[in-house]
Amino acid sequence: MAKPPKTGGRTAPTQAASTTPSLLASFFSCPLPLYLSAAFLRVVFLLYGLWQDANSPVKYTDIDYLVFTDASRFVSRGQSPYERETYRYTPILAWLLLPTAHVTGNPLLDVALFSSGKVLFAAADLLAGWLLERVLAKSMDAAAARKFAAIWLLNPMVATISTRGSSEGLLGVLVMALLSTVVAKRVTLAGVLLGFSVHFKIYPFIYAPAIVWWMDRERMSGPKASTKKPQAATSLVSQALAFVTPTRLQLAITSLATFLSLNLAMFAVYGPPFLHQTYLHHITRIDHRHNFSPYNTQLYLASASASSALPGAATTTDTPSIRIESIAFLPQLLLSCVLIPLAMAKKDLPAAMLAQTFAFVAFNKVCTSQYLLWYMVLLPLYLPRSSFLQNPRLGITALVLWVAAQGLWLQQGYGLEFLGRSVFVPGLWAASLGFFGVNCWILGVIISDVGRRG
Amino acid sequence: MRERITYVLKLGDSLPPSELTIDASSISGPEVTAVREDRLTIALNELPAELQTLVTGAQGLHIRWVGTTSSEAISPLLARLPPGFHVFFTPGKDDAVSQKLCPTLKDVFGGVSCSTPGESFTSLPKDRFSHSAALQYFQQLDSLSPFVQYAKDQLCGPTDAFCAARLDSLSTASSLDISYDKVQEVLKVTAAWPYQSQQVHAATLPGLRTEVGILSSDKFKTLEPHEIGISGLLTVLGQNKEPSPTMFSFPARHREAESTFSAQFLTPTGLHPTLQLRLASGTGPAPLFAAAADDGDEPACTPYAYLTLPRTIFADKYQLSDPLFLASKNLTALRYTTQPVDLEAPEYVMSQWGSSVLVQLSPPPPSGENGGGEWTAELPFHLRYLAPAQGGYAGISVPYPAVFWACAPEAGVKFPPNPFEKDNLGYDGLFDQRTVFWHVEPRPVDGGPLVNTVQVPVLDLDKAGWVNAGTAAAVLVGFAWVAWKLLGVYSRGGGAKVEADKKKQ
């Protein structure tokens, strides 16, 4: 946080002499200081990471980055990226990182090439931040928009995740691009982006109902068309017919076409392993390893009794556990794909998407820290008018609770993972339910905020 | 049926022929400190029917059991394996025979928990060196008593006390080997007892050729560096009235490193236990021929650990590929691991027996501060989730590794099969056939068994009663809360929307 004023001072020397608030204001008065410091932050993290990797047995680079780059190496040899165990992504990711598989023999150049994927992810961060600023600028002045975009751009957690080589930054840019094209009413491009995002990481499919609901006739076809509309909305059938607008059809067709053609193309190249690793794995996986999800302990119990590893307990726990497991997606999808879009999308699309993501992650059967980044990119769009900022006490309470609940869980996780303590019940279970409770409360506040706007 | 009984004494120990008493069907002598090895060679037609179809239907079958009690190995019986029950199997053309393997093993050894070779066995590499079996299986098996019972039922008559006593003595054996020799069409069953003080005594039966040897390794002048010399007394019971002195030599791949190691898990073990190997000496053997000593930069002999890991625990080959990480643990490289090893699945959904790994260790440089002295190497592993259990913990046991120095093949040296050595040990197939193995003796600090145990935290079934209901209740309450908030928005917002529509009208 010490860096921004310094860079600001350099670009605007006249104001540098004045007090801190104007220094801060000058920092946001033009784009360059913000983006330079965001880039600088990432360069520093990247270089530090290279140093740590070269000098410590504990690596800065994320394991996932090694998975991606190994997969790219397979691709560069003309093989399938799915030759790499645990590569569970679209082949496009491995293709994007092909430069990392290139070896020249010059050690410095090779390190640079190997890190090129991290550079790509970090650049995606910046691009997502820029898109964020553009969307924000529609409802506030440019300086204020940059101030809120800085929550993403100068967030050390975001910078760490992308420079460690996690691909979540690419998703941030995709979601922001999707949102900004939707808001700009560029329907075809939005459809392509939606189809591509879902191909890339599945979960953005939740945005489809919100966008579709938001794209009503009045909004999409200007004031002239809206005058014609009301007379049609009489019977249920005509209401349903009125729902099917040309723009909604256009979005549905372009997104489906993009999604399907990408999948067909990938299937044609890599066959069943593509389908299995990228999509089906998420259905059949047994996520016994502890994570933040409220379902985690229950799933562990259920998977063991399903494989009849619990001869005595199987008869008593079998029936109810299997039932919970197979209906767990219901509250999650009902909230994130139906109820939230219906109630919120037309009032505030970005906030609705934030709430959808929040609900999807909180109610998911698996939840790791990376998933928390999925809603982080949407947060700056909601915060400006949120009661968390208007009532700082509420904001700080929410932040403290959110962090503390994770801290509590991590403490239990540490006891299990490193000290070998059997803390599954009640410790880890209670901690994950606690985090779930905090998430539900925060989600409730977000929803009420949007409701208040009427 | 032929039998070979050998008492192997230490180098320099010997027994004067005069101390042996030989009659028409037996030999006896004084107490000696020795390893006793009995080898029974059974012709195909002498085998029980179920074993006959099994061994003839297989391309190769080697069953090896090693006990968990640590004992000193005596040259030339030096080859070591991790304690437990090993099967090396090359299926034949008839799949029905393969399907019968596991049920037969269960009948013969009891407590063997494999289902079929396809499900439970793992493939051994066949690309580099082709001298090993195709499939591997391992599990812990502490006792041979089910085998003893099976053998008594099959081989001994109801009143045959001699036969029963011989088989009962297997309960104190340190190892048992069953190998089918395809060329000679014989099944060789070899049992060995630990190095200890014992009376020399052997007897034969009509129809059985029994040869008794009282041998020790010897260093004669004519010995080549890669050879081991043996001298002693041989007697064929019922034929010889006097023991005949004998002396012979053969090239030996398995040697004694004359050093020890112990293995212990560092505490706390957590879910990522580290097995620490403590080796008494960092100085390896010298190459057999002096000429090879300064050949190139690579040392000719390097230490290795070979592990058979039950499926509860595994090594992550990706973690073991970073040079800095490896160096921090005094490791050079992961030379081999069973493929594939699932890095995520819980133990209770797996059918594969586990995995074997070969790790090259990195001793401190001989010129360094602690060069040549005691040193440690750390092997990082990961635990799988185990089934929930009462009390919240489940114990697993991990057998000691086989630790040895392997010396690169030297020009012109060949190792034809010899009467005391075995192949198909799991690790020998991962090296060139002319590699020489110098075995380091496992010696646990507390003198306990050659097995380490780990307490694995699992979901406590005593406390898990509320998990299903509690999770369901929490999710329901959370859902209801969010839905209630949404209802608020919908009723308020929806109303506003209707009003707005009305105004437009």
PDB file of N, CA, C and O in Angstrom, chain B residues 290-323:
ATOM      1  N   ALA B 290      39.377 -52.558  -9.889  1.00  0.00           N
ATOM      2  CA  ALA B 290      39.940 -51.240  -9.609  1.00  0.00           C
ATOM      3  C   ALA B 290      39.878 -50.323 -10.820  1.00  0.00           C
ATOM      4  O   ALA B 290      39.709 -49.115 -10.689  1.00  0.00           O
ATOM      5  N   ALA B 291      39.975 -50.895 -11.998  1.00  0.00           N
ATOM      6  CA  ALA B 291      40.006 -50.099 -13.222  1.00  0.00           C
ATOM      7  C   ALA B 291      38.766 -49.227 -13.375  1.00  0.00           C
ATOM      8  O   ALA B 291      38.828 -48.130 -13.923  1.00  0.00           O
ATOM      9  N   ALA B 292      37.662 -49.729 -12.844  1.00  0.00           N
ATOM     10  CA  ALA B 292      36.405 -49.006 -13.035  1.00  0.00           C
ATOM     11  C   ALA B 292      36.236 -47.864 -12.053  1.00  0.00           C
ATOM     12  O   ALA B 292      35.339 -47.047 -12.189  1.00  0.00           O
ATOM     13  N   ALA B 293      37.123 -47.806 -11.032  1.00  0.00           N
ATOM     14  CA  ALA B 293      36.922 -46.879  -9.929  1.00  0.00           C
ATOM     15  C   ALA B 293      36.841 -45.423 -10.379  1.00  0.00           C
ATOM     16  O   ALA B 293      36.005 -44.670  -9.921  1.00  0.00           O
ATOM     17  N   ASP B 294      37.738 -45.012 -11.259  1.00  0.00           N
ATOM     18  CA  ASP B 294      37.786 -43.606 -11.642  1.00  0.00           C
ATOM     19  C   ASP B 294      37.195 -43.387 -13.027  1.00  0.00           C
ATOM     20  O   ASP B 294      37.601 -42.498 -13.759  1.00  0.00           O
ATOM     21  N   ASP B 295      36.227 -44.185 -13.344  1.00  0.00           N
ATOM     22  CA  ASP B 295      35.651 -44.115 -14.673  1.00  0.00           C
ATOM     23  C   ASP B 295      34.554 -43.055 -14.736  1.00  0.00           C
ATOM     24  O   ASP B 295      33.438 -43.270 -14.287  1.00  0.00           O
ATOM     25  N   GLY B 296      34.880 -41.891 -15.249  1.00  0.00           N
ATOM     26  CA  GLY B 296      33.876 -40.838 -15.403  1.00  0.00           C
ATOM     27  C   GLY B 296      33.603 -40.099 -14.110  1.00  0.00           C
ATOM     28  O   GLY B 296      34.258 -40.316 -13.094  1.00  0.00           O
ATOM     29  N   ASP B 297      32.589 -39.200 -14.152  1.00  0.00           N
ATOM     30  CA  ASP B 297      32.280 -38.362 -13.000  1.00  0.00           C
ATOM     31  C   ASP B 297      31.333 -39.070 -12.035  1.00  0.00           C
ATOM     32  O   ASP B 297      31.379 -38.869 -10.834  1.00  0.00           O
ATOM     33  N   GLU B 298      30.423 -39.885 -12.577  1.00  0.00           N
ATOM     34  CA  GLU B 298      29.434 -40.563 -11.755  1.00  0.00           C
ATOM     35  C   GLU B 298      30.122 -41.597 -10.882  1.00  0.00           C
ATOM     36  O   GLU B 298      30.938 -42.377 -11.363  1.00  0.00           O
ATOM     37  N   PRO B 299      29.781 -41.615  -9.577  1.00  0.00           N
ATOM     38  CA  PRO B 299      30.336 -42.703  -8.770  1.00  0.00           C
ATOM     39  C   PRO B 299      29.772 -44.039  -9.276  1.00  0.00           C
ATOM     40  O   PRO B 299      28.623 -44.110  -9.701  1.00  0.00           O
ATOM     41  N   ALA B 300      30.628 -45.063  -9.233  1.00  0.00           N
ATOM     42  CA  ALA B 300      30.190 -46.360  -9.769  1.00  0.00           C
ATOM     43  C   ALA B 300      29.111 -46.984  -8.912  1.00  0.00           C
ATOM     44  O   ALA B 300      28.262 -47.715  -9.404  1.00  0.00           O
ATOM     45  N   CYS B 301      29.129 -46.701  -7.595  1.00  0.00           N
ATOM     46  CA  CYS B 301      28.165 -47.322  -6.696  1.00  0.00           C
ATOM     47  C   CYS B 301      27.363 -46.252  -5.968  1.00  0.00           C
ATOM     48  O   CYS B 301      27.935 -45.316  -5.423  1.00  0.00           O
ATOM     49  N   THR B 302      26.037 -46.384  -5.997  1.00  0.00           N
ATOM     50  CA  THR B 302      25.186 -45.413  -5.308  1.00  0.00           C
ATOM     51  C   THR B 302      24.129 -46.151  -4.497  1.00  0.00           C
ATOM     52  O   THR B 302      23.691 -47.236  -4.871  1.00  0.00           O
ATOM     53  N   PRO B 303      23.717 -45.531  -3.365  1.00  0.00           N
ATOM     54  CA  PRO B 303      22.733 -46.199  -2.504  1.00  0.00           C
ATOM     55  C   PRO B 303      21.300 -45.991  -2.992  1.00  0.00           C
ATOM     56  O   PRO B 303      20.955 -44.941  -3.540  1.00  0.00           O
ATOM     57  N   TYR B 304      20.475 -47.006  -2.757  1.00  0.00           N
ATOM     58  CA  TYR B 304      19.062 -46.967  -3.141  1.00  0.00           C
ATOM     59  C   TYR B 304      18.201 -47.506  -2.011  1.00  0.00           C
ATOM     60  O   TYR B 304      18.678 -48.307  -1.191  1.00  0.00           O
ATOM     61  N   ALA B 305      16.935 -47.066  -2.014  1.00  0.00           N
ATOM     62  CA  ALA B 305      15.943 -47.687  -1.139  1.00  0.00           C
ATOM     63  C   ALA B 305      14.810 -48.177  -2.027  1.00  0.00           C
ATOM     64  O   ALA B 305      14.326 -47.432  -2.879  1.00  0.00           O
ATOM     65  N   TYR B 306      14.424 -49.422  -1.829  1.00  0.00           N
ATOM     66  CA  TYR B 306      13.311 -49.988  -2.592  1.00  0.00           C
ATOM     67  C   TYR B 306      12.179 -50.264  -1.620  1.00  0.00           C
ATOM     68  O   TYR B 306      12.353 -50.972  -0.631  1.00  0.00           O
ATOM     69  N   LEU B 307      11.011 -49.671  -1.904  1.00  0.00           N
ATOM     70  CA  LEU B 307       9.885 -49.804  -0.977  1.00  0.00           C
ATOM     71  C   LEU B 307       8.675 -50.432  -1.643  1.00  0.00           C
ATOM     72  O   LEU B 307       8.380 -50.144  -2.804  1.00  0.00           O
ATOM     73  N   THR B 308       8.007 -51.269  -0.907  1.00  0.00           N
ATOM     74  CA  THR B 308       6.695 -51.750  -1.335  1.00  0.00           C
ATOM     75  C   THR B 308       5.688 -51.105  -0.394  1.00  0.00           C
ATOM     76  O   THR B 308       5.623 -51.445   0.781  1.00  0.00           O
ATOM     77  N   LEU B 309       4.950 -50.136  -0.923  1.00  0.00           N
ATOM     78  CA  LEU B 309       4.048 -49.343  -0.096  1.00  0.00           C
ATOM     79  C   LEU B 309       2.621 -49.860  -0.237  1.00  0.00           C
ATOM     80  O   LEU B 309       2.089 -49.869  -1.350  1.00  0.00           O
ATOM     81  N   PRO B 310       2.007 -50.277   0.865  1.00  0.00           N
ATOM     82  CA  PRO B 310       0.593 -50.668   0.771  1.00  0.00           C
ATOM     83  C   PRO B 310      -0.235 -49.479   0.296  1.00  0.00           C
ATOM     84  O   PRO B 310       0.217 -48.335   0.378  1.00  0.00           O
ATOM     85  N   ARG B 311      -1.456 -49.737  -0.192  1.00  0.00           N
ATOM     86  CA  ARG B 311      -2.198 -48.661  -0.839  1.00  0.00           C
ATOM     87  C   ARG B 311      -2.656 -47.548   0.095  1.00  0.00           C
ATOM     88  O   ARG B 311      -3.192 -46.549  -0.350  1.00  0.00           O
ATOM     89  N   THR B 312      -2.425 -47.711   1.385  1.00  0.00           N
ATOM     90  CA  THR B 312      -2.772 -46.652   2.323  1.00  0.00           C
ATOM     91  C   THR B 312      -1.834 -45.457   2.218  1.00  0.00           C
ATOM     92  O   THR B 312      -2.143 -44.378   2.702  1.00  0.00           O
ATOM     93  N   ILE B 313      -0.674 -45.657   1.587  1.00  0.00           N
ATOM     94  CA  ILE B 313       0.364 -44.620   1.582  1.00  0.00           C
ATOM     95  C   ILE B 313       1.014 -44.616   0.201  1.00  0.00           C
ATOM     96  O   ILE B 313       1.117 -45.656  -0.442  1.00  0.00           O
ATOM     97  N   PHE B 314       1.440 -43.440  -0.271  1.00  0.00           N
ATOM     98  CA  PHE B 314       2.050 -43.403  -1.597  1.00  0.00           C
ATOM     99  C   PHE B 314       3.039 -42.250  -1.710  1.00  0.00           C
ATOM    100  O   PHE B 314       3.023 -41.311  -0.913  1.00  0.00           O
ATOM    101  N   ALA B 315       3.895 -42.359  -2.718  1.00  0.00           N
ATOM    102  CA  ALA B 315       4.851 -41.293  -3.020  1.00  0.00           C
ATOM    103  C   ALA B 315       4.319 -40.535  -4.231  1.00  0.00           C
ATOM    104  O   ALA B 315       3.783 -41.128  -5.156  1.00  0.00           O
ATOM    105  N   ASP B 316       4.463 -39.213  -4.219  1.00  0.00           N
ATOM    106  CA  ASP B 316       4.015 -38.384  -5.329  1.00  0.00           C
ATOM    107  C   ASP B 316       5.203 -38.135  -6.259  1.00  0.00           C
ATOM    108  O   ASP B 316       6.136 -37.436  -5.897  1.00  0.00           O
ATOM    109  N   LYS B 317       5.139 -38.739  -7.445  1.00  0.00           N
ATOM    110  CA  LYS B 317       6.307 -38.657  -8.347  1.00  0.00           C
ATOM    111  C   LYS B 317       6.570 -37.215  -8.791  1.00  0.00           C
ATOM    112  O   LYS B 317       7.697 -36.861  -9.112  1.00  0.00           O
ATOM    113  N   TYR B 318       5.511 -36.400  -8.796  1.00  0.00           N
ATOM    114  CA  TYR B 318       5.714 -35.015  -9.223  1.00  0.00           C
ATOM    115  C   TYR B 318       6.447 -34.226  -8.143  1.00  0.00           C
ATOM    116  O   TYR B 318       7.294 -33.398  -8.438  1.00  0.00           O
ATOM    117  N   GLN B 319       6.112 -34.497  -6.891  1.00  0.00           N
ATOM    118  CA  GLN B 319       6.813 -33.837  -5.795  1.00  0.00           C
ATOM    119  C   GLN B 319       8.280 -34.267  -5.788  1.00  0.00           C
ATOM    120  O   GLN B 319       9.162 -33.466  -5.497  1.00  0.00           O
ATOM    121  N   LEU B 320       8.519 -35.524  -6.147  1.00  0.00           N
ATOM    122  CA  LEU B 320       9.884 -36.059  -6.102  1.00  0.00           C
ATOM    123  C   LEU B 320      10.628 -35.842  -7.418  1.00  0.00           C
ATOM    124  O   LEU B 320      11.445 -36.661  -7.822  1.00  0.00           O
ATOM    125  N   SER B 321      10.308 -34.719  -8.103  1.00  0.00           N
ATOM    126  CA  SER B 321      11.031 -34.467  -9.353  1.00  0.00           C
ATOM    127  C   SER B 321      11.829 -33.178  -9.285  1.00  0.00           C
ATOM    128  O   SER B 321      12.608 -32.882 -10.167  1.00  0.00           O
ATOM    129  N   ASP B 322      11.656 -32.413  -8.210  1.00  0.00           N
ATOM    130  CA  ASP B 322      12.373 -31.143  -8.108  1.00  0.00           C
ATOM    131  C   ASP B 322      13.747 -31.349  -7.467  1.00  0.00           C
ATOM    132  O   ASP B 322      13.846 -31.851  -6.352  1.00  0.00           O
ATOM    133  N   PRO B 323      14.816 -30.979  -8.163  1.00  0.00           N
ATOM    134  CA  PRO B 323      16.172 -31.246  -7.655  1.00  0.00           C
ATOM    135  C   PRO B 323      16.443 -30.612  -6.283  1.00  0.00           C
ATOM    136  O   PRO B 323      17.059 -31.251  -5.432  1.00  0.00           O
TER     137      PRO B 323
END
